C-alpha atoms as a printed R data frame, in Angstrom:
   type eleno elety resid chain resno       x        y      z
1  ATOM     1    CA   UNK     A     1   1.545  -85.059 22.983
2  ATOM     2    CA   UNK     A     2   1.687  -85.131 26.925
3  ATOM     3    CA   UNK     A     3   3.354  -88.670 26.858
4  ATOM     4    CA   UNK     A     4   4.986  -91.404 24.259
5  ATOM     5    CA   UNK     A     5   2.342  -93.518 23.011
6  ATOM     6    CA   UNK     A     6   2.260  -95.998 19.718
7  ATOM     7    CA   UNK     A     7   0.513  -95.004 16.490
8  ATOM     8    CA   UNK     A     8  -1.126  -97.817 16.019
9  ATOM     9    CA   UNK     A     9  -2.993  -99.417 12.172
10 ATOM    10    CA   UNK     A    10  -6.376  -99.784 13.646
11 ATOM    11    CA   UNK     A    11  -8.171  -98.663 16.554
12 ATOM    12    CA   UNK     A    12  -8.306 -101.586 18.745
13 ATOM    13    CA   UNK     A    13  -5.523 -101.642 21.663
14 ATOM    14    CA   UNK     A    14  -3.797 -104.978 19.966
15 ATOM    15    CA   UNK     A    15  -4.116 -103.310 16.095
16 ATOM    16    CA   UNK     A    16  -0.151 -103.315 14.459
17 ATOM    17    CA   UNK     A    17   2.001 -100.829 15.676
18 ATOM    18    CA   UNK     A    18   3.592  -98.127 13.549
19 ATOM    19    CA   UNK     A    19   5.561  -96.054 15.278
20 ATOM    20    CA   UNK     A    20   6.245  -94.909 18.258
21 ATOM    21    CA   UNK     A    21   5.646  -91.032 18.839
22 ATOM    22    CA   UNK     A    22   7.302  -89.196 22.086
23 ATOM    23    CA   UNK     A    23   6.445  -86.947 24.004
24 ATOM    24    CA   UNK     A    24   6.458  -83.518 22.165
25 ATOM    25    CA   UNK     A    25   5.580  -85.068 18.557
26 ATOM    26    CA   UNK     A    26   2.952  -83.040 16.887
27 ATOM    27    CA   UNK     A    27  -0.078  -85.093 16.165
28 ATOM    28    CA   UNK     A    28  -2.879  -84.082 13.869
29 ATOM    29    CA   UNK     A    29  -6.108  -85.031 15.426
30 ATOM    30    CA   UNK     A    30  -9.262  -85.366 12.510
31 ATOM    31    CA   UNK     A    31 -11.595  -87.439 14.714
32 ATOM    32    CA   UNK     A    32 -12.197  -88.281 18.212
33 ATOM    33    CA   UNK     A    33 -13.948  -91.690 18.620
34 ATOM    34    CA   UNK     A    34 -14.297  -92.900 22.179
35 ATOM    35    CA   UNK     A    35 -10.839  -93.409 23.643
36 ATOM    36    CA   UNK     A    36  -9.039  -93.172 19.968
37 ATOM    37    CA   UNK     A    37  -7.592  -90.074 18.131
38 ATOM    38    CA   UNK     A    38  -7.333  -90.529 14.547
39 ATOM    39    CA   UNK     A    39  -5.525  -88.430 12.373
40 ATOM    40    CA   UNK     A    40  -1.561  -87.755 10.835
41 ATOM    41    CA   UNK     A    41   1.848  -87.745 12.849
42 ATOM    42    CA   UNK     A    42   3.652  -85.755 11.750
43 ATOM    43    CA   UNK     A    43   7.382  -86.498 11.829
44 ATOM    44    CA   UNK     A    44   6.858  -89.833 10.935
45 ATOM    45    CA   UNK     A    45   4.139  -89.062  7.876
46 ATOM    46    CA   UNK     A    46   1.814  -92.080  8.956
47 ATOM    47    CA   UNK     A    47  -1.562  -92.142  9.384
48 ATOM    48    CA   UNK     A    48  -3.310  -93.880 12.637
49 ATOM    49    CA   UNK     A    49  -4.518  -94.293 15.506
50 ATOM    50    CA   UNK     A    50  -3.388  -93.325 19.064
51 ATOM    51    CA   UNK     A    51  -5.003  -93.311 22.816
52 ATOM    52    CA   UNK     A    52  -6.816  -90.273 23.031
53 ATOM    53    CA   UNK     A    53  -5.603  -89.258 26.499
54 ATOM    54    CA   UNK     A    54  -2.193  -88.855 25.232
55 ATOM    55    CA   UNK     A    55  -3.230  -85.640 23.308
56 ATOM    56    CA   UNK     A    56  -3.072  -83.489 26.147
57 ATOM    57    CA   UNK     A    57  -4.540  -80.017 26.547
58 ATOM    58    CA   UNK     A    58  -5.277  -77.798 23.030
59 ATOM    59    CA   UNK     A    59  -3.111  -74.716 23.043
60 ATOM    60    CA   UNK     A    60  -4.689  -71.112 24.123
61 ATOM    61    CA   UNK     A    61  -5.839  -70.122 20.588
């Protein structure tokens, strides 16, 4: 991810937070649904949701 953002339950911006994933964290995005990524953190093990401009760029394949 590009920046820290929280993994949040739900995908509305008030929706329980999680965790909190920095910078770095790898973040498995399934689906892309307006300004939400869903999809599996990683370190952490959880399942949620997360703004989808903290994603980044995909790597060069």
């Amino acid at each position: 991810m590009s920046r820290s953002v929280a993994l949040r339950l739900g995908p509305k911006a008030d929706s329980e937070v999680i965790a909190e994933l920095n910078a770095g964290e790898v973040f498995e995005a399934l689906e892309l649904a307006g300004l939400n990524a869903w999809g599996v953190a990683a370190t952490p093990g959880l399942v949620g949701y997360i703004e989808a401009n903290a994603l980044g760029e995909a790597p060069d394949a």
